[in-house]
mmCIF file of C-alpha atoms in Angstrom:
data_model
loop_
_atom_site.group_PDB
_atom_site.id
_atom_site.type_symbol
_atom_site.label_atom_id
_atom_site.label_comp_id
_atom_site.label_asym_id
_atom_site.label_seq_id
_atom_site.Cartn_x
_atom_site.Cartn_y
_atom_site.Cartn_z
ATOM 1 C CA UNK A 150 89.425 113.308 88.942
ATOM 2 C CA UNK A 151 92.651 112.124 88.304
ATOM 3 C CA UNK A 152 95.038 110.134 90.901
ATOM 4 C CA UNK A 153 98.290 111.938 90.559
ATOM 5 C CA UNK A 154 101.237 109.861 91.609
ATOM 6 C CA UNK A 155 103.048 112.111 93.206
ATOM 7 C CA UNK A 156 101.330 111.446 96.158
ATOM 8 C CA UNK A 157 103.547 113.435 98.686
ATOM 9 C CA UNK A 158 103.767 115.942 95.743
ATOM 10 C CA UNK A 159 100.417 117.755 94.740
ATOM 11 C CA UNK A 160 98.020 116.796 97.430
ATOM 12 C CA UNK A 161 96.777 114.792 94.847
ATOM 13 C CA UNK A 162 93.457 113.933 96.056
ATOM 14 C CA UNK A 163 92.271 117.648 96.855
ATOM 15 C CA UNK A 164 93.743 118.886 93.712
ATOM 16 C CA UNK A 165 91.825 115.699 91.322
ATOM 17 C CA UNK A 166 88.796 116.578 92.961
ATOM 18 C CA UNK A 167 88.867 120.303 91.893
ATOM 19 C CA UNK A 168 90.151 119.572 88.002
ATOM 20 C CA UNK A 169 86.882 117.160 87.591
ATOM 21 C CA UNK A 170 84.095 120.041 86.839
ATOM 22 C CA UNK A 171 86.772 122.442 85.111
ATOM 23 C CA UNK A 172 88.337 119.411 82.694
ATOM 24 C CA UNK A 173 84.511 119.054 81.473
ATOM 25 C CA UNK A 174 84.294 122.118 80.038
ATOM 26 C CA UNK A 175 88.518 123.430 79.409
ATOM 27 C CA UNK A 176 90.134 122.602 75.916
ATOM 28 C CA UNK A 177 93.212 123.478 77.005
ATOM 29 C CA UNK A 178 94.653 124.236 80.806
ATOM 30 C CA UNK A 179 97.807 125.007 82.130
ATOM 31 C CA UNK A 180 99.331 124.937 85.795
ATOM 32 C CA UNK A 181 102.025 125.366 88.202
ATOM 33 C CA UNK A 182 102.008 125.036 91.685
ATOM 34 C CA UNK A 183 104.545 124.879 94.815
ATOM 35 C CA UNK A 184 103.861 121.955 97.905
ATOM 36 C CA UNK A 185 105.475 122.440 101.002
ATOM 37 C CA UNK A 186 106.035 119.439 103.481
ATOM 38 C CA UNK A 187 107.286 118.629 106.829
ATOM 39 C CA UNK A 188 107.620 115.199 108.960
ATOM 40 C CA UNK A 189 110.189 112.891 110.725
ATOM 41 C CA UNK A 190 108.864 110.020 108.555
ATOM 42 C CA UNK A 191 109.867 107.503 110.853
ATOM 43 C CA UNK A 192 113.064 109.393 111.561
ATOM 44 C CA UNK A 193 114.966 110.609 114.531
ATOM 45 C CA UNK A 194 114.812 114.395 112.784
ATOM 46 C CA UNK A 195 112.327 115.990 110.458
ATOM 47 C CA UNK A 196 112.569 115.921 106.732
ATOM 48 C CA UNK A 197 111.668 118.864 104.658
ATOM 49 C CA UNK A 198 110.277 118.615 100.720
ATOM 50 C CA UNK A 199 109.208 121.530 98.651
ATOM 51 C CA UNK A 200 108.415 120.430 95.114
ATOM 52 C CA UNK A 201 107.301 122.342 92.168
ATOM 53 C CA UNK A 202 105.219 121.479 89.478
ATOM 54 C CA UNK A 203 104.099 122.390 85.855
ATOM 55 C CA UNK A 204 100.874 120.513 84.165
ATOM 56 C CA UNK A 205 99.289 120.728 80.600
ATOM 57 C CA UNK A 206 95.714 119.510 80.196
ATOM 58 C CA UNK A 207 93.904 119.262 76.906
ATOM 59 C CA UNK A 208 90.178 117.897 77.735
ATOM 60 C CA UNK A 209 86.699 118.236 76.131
ATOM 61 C CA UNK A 210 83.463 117.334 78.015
ATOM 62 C CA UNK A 211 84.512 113.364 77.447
ATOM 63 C CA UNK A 212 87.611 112.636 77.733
ATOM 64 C CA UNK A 213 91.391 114.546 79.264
ATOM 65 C CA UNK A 214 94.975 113.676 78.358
ATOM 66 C CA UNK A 215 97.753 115.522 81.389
ATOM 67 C CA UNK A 216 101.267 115.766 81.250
ATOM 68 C CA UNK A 217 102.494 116.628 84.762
ATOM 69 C CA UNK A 218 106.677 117.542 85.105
ATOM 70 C CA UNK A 219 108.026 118.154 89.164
ATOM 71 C CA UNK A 220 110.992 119.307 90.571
ATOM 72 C CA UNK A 221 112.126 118.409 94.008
ATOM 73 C CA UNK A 222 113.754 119.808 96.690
ATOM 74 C CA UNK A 223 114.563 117.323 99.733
ATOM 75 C CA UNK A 224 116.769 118.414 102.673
ATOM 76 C CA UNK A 225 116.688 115.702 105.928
ATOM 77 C CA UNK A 226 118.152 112.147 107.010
ATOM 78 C CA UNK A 227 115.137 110.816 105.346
ATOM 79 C CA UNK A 228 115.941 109.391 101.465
ATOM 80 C CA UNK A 229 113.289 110.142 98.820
ATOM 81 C CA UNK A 230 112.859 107.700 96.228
ATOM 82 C CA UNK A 231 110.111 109.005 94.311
ATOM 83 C CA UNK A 232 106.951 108.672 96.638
ATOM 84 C CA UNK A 233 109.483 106.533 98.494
ATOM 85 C CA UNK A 234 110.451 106.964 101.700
ATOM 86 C CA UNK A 235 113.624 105.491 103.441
ATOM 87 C CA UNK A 236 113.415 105.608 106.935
ATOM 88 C CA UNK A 237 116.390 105.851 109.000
ATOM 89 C CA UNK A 238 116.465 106.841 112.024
ATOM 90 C CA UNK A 239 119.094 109.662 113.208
ATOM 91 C CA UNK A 240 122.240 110.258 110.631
ATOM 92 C CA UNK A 241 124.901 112.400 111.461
ATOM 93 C CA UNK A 242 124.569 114.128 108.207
ATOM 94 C CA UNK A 243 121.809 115.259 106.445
ATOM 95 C CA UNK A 244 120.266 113.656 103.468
ATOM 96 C CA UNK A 245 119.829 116.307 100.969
ATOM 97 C CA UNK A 246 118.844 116.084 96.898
ATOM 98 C CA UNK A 247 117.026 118.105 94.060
ATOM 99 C CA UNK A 248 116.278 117.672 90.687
ATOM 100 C CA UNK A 249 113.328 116.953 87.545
ATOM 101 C CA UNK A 250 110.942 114.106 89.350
ATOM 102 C CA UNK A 251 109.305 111.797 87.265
ATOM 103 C CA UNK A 252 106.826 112.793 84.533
ATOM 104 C CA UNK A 253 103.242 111.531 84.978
ATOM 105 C CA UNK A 254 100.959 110.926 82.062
ATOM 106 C CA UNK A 255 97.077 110.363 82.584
ATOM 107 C CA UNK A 256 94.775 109.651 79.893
ATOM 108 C CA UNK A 257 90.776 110.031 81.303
ATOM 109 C CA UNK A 258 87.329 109.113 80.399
ATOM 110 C CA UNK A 259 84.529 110.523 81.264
ATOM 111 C CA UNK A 260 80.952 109.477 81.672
ATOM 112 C CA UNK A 261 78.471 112.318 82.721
ATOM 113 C CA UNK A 262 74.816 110.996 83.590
ATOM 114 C CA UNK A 263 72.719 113.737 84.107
ATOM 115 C CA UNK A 264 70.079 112.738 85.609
ATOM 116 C CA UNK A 265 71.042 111.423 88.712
ATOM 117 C CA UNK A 266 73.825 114.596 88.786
ATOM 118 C CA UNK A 267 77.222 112.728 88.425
ATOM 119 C CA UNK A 268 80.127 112.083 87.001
ATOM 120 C CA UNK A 269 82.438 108.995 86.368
ATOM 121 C CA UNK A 270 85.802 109.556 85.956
ATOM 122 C CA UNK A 271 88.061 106.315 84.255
ATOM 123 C CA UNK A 272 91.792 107.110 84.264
ATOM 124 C CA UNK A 273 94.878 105.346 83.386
ATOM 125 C CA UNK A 274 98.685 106.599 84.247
ATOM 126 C CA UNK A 275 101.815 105.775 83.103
ATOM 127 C CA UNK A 276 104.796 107.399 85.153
ATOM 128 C CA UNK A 277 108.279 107.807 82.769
ATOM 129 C CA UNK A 278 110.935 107.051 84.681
ATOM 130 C CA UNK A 279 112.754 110.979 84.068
ATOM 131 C CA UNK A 280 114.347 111.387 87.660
ATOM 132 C CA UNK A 281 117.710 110.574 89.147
ATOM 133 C CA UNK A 282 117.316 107.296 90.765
ATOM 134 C CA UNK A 283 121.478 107.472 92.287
ATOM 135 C CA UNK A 284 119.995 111.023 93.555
ATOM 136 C CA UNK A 285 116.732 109.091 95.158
ATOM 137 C CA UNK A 286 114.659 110.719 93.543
ATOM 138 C CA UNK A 287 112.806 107.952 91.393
ATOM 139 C CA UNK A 288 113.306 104.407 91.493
ATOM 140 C CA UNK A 289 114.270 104.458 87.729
ATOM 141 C CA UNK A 290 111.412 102.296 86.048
ATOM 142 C CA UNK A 291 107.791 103.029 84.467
ATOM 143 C CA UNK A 292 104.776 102.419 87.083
ATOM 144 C CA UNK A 293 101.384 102.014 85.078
ATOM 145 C CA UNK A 294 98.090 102.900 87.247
ATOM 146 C CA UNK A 295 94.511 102.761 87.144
ATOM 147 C CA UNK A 296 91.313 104.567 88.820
ATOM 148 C CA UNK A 297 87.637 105.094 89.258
ATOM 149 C CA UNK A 298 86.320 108.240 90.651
ATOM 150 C CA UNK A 299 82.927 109.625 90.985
ATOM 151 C CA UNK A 300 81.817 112.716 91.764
ATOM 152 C CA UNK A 301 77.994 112.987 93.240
ATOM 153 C CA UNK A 302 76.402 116.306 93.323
ATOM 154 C CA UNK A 303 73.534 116.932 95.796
ATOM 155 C CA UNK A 304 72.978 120.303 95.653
ATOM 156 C CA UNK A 305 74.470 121.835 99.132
ATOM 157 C CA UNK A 306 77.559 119.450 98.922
ATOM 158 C CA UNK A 307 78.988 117.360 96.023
ATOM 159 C CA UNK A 308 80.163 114.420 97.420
ATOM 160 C CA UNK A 309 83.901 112.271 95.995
ATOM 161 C CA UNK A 310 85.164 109.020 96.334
ATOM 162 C CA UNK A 311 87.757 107.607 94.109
ATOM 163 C CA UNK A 312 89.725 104.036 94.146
ATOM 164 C CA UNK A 313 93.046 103.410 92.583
ATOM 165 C CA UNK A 314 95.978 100.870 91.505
ATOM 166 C CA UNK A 315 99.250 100.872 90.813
ATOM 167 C CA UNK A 316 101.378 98.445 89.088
ATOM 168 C CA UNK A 317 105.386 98.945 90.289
ATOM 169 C CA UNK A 318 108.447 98.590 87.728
ATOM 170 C CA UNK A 319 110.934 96.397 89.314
ATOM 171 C CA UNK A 320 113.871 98.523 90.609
ATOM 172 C CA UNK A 321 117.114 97.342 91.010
ATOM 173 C CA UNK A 322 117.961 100.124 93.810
ATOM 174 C CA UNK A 323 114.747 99.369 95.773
ATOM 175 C CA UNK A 324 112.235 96.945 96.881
ATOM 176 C CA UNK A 325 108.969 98.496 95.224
ATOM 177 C CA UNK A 326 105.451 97.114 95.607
ATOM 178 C CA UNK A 327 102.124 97.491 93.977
ATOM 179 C CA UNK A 328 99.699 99.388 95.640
ATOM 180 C CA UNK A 329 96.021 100.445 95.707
ATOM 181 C CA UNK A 330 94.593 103.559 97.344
ATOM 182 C CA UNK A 331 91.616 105.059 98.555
ATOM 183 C CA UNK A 332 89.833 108.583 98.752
ATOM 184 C CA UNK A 333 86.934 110.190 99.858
ATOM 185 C CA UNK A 334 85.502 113.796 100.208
ATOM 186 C CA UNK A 335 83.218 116.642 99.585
ATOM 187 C CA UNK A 336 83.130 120.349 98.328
ATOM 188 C CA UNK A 337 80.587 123.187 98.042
ATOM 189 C CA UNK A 338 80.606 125.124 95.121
ATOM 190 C CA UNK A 339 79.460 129.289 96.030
ATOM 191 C CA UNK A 340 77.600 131.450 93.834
ATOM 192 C CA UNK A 341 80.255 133.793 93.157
ATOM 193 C CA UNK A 342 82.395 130.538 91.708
ATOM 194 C CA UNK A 343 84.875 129.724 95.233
ATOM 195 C CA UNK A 344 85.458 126.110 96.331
ATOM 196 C CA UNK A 345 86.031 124.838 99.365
ATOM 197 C CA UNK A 346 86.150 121.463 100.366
ATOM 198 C CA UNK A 347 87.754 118.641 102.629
ATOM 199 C CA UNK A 348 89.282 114.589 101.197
ATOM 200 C CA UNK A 349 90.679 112.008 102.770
ATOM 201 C CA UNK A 350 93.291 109.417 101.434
ATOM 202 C CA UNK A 351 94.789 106.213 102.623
ATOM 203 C CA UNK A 352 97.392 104.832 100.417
ATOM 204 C CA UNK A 353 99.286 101.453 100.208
ATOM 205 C CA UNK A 354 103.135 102.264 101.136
ATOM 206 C CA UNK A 355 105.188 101.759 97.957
ATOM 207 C CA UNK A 356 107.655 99.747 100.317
ATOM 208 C CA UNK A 357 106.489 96.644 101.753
ATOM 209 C CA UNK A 358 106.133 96.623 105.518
ATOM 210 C CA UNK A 359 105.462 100.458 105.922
ATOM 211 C CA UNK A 360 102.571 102.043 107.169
ATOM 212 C CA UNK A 361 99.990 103.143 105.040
ATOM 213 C CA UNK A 362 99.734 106.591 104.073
ATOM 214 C CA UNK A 363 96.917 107.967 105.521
ATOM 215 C CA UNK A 364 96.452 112.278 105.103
ATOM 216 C CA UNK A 365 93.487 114.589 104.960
ATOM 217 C CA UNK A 366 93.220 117.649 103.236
ATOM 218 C CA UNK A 367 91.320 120.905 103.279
ATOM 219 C CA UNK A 368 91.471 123.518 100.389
ATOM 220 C CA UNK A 369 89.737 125.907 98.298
ATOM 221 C CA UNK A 370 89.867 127.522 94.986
ATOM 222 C CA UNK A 371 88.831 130.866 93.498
ATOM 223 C CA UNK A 372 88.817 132.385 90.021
ATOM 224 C CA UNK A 373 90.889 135.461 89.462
ATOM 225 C CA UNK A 374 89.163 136.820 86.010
ATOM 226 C CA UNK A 375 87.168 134.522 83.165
ATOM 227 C CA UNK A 376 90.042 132.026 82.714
ATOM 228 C CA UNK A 377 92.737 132.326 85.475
ATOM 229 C CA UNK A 378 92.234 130.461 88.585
ATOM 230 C CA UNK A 379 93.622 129.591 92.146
ATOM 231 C CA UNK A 380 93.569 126.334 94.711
ATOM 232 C CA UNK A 381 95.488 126.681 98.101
ATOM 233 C CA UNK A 382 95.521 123.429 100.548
ATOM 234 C CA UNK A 383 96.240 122.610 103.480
ATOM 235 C CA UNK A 384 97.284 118.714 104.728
ATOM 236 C CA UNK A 385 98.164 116.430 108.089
ATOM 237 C CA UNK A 386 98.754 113.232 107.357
ATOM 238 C CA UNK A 387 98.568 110.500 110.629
ATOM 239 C CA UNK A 388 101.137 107.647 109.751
ATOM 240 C CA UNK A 389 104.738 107.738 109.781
ATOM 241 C CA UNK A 390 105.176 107.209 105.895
ATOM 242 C CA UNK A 391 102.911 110.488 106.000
ATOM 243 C CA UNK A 392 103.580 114.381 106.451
ATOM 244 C CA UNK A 393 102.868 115.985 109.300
ATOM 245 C CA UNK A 394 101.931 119.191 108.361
ATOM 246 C CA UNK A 395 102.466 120.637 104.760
ATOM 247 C CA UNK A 396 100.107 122.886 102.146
ATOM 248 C CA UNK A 397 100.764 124.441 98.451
ATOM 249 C CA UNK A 398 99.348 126.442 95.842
ATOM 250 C CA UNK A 399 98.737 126.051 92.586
ATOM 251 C CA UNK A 400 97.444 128.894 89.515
ATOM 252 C CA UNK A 401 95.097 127.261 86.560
ATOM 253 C CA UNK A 402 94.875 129.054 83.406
ATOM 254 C CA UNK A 403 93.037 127.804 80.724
ATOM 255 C CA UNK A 404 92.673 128.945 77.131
#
């Protein structure tokens, strides 16, 4: 289960939870997705992102190694730096910017223990600093990261819960901190191969004095023939450095 960093990008908790059982078994995967977001952030007006993303995954039953390249869309008085957010208040003008988002790398290990039905995932991350900082979207240095996840299964329900932290490149256009994060959650698995489950995160903001980010998600997957997949999500978040409403898609093929 991997911690992506683009944490108001991928609804990155429901979408590390699905790739756990599928990276144990996938040599190679491949995916795109769109995310869809909405919330004043703090702000007098709503901000709206939509960002776009393409991931390669080569994995055996041990270990993964993900390249993961965005593009975002941003259109509000709210500034995006990254999974920054600079809030505002009301502007007279809107705030709006696009472009290639920072590429995340994620090397994983994983531990399976079989008899007690679950799964250790160790991760480490190293964001490259590839996006426009002068266009807010990146803060223009490298971020390294670090997690532990485990999945449980107990038959009915397989049960999540991941920590995480991230180590900030000093920016000279922002104030960044470093910042740990939290997740929880549980999905059923159906006969016929569909997913459905439901994870909560809480995140440290990645500006001090913020709120944390604090979301849930709900989403499913389904396959669509022996190798060809899809997850759709749905997410609230319930702090003012989170979303209010927002949801994506994403297709898996792997090979």
């Amino acid at each position: 289960m991997v911690k992506s960093f683009l944490q108001t990008g991928v609804c990155a908790a429901a979408a590390s939870v699905l790739a756990a059982p599928s990276a144990l078994g996938a040599d190679i995967a491949a995916s795109v997705g769109v995310e869809a977001t909405t919330g004043d952030f703090g702000a007098a007006a709503n901000t709206d992102i939509l960002i776009a993303s393409a991931d390669v995954e080569v994995s055996n039953e041990r270990w993964a190694l993900r390249f993961s390249v965005p593009y975002i869309w941003v259109d509000g008085p709210t500034e995006f730096i990254g999974p920054v957010f600079q809030q505002g208040g009301a502007v007279s003008e809107p705030f709006r910017t696009e472009g290639v988002g920072d590429v995340l790398v994620t090397a994983s290990r994983f531990f399976l223990f079989p008899a007690s039905r679950t799964v250790v995932d160790l991760s480490a991350s190293v964001k490259l600093p590839t996006a426009d900082e002068d266009a807010f979207l990146g803060t223009g240095e490298p971020d390294v990261g670090v997690s532990v996840d485990v999945l449980k299964d107990f038959d009915i329900l397989t049960v999540t819960a991941g920590i995480g932290y991230t180590v900030s490149g000093k920016s000279d256009i922002v104030d960044v901190q470093n910042r740990a994060r939290l997740s929880v959650g549980a999905f059923r698995t159906f006969a016929n191969g569909m997913r459905a489950g439901l994870v909560g995160d809480v995140r440290e903001p990645v500006l001090a004095g913020l709120d944390d980010v604090k979301e849930i998600s709900l989403y499913g997957s389904a396959p669509i023939g022996e190798r060809v997949s899809v997850i759709g999500y749905a997410l609230t978040g319930f702090s003012d450095t989170s979303p209010d409403v927002g949801g994506g898609l994403r297709l898996v093929a792997r090979f």
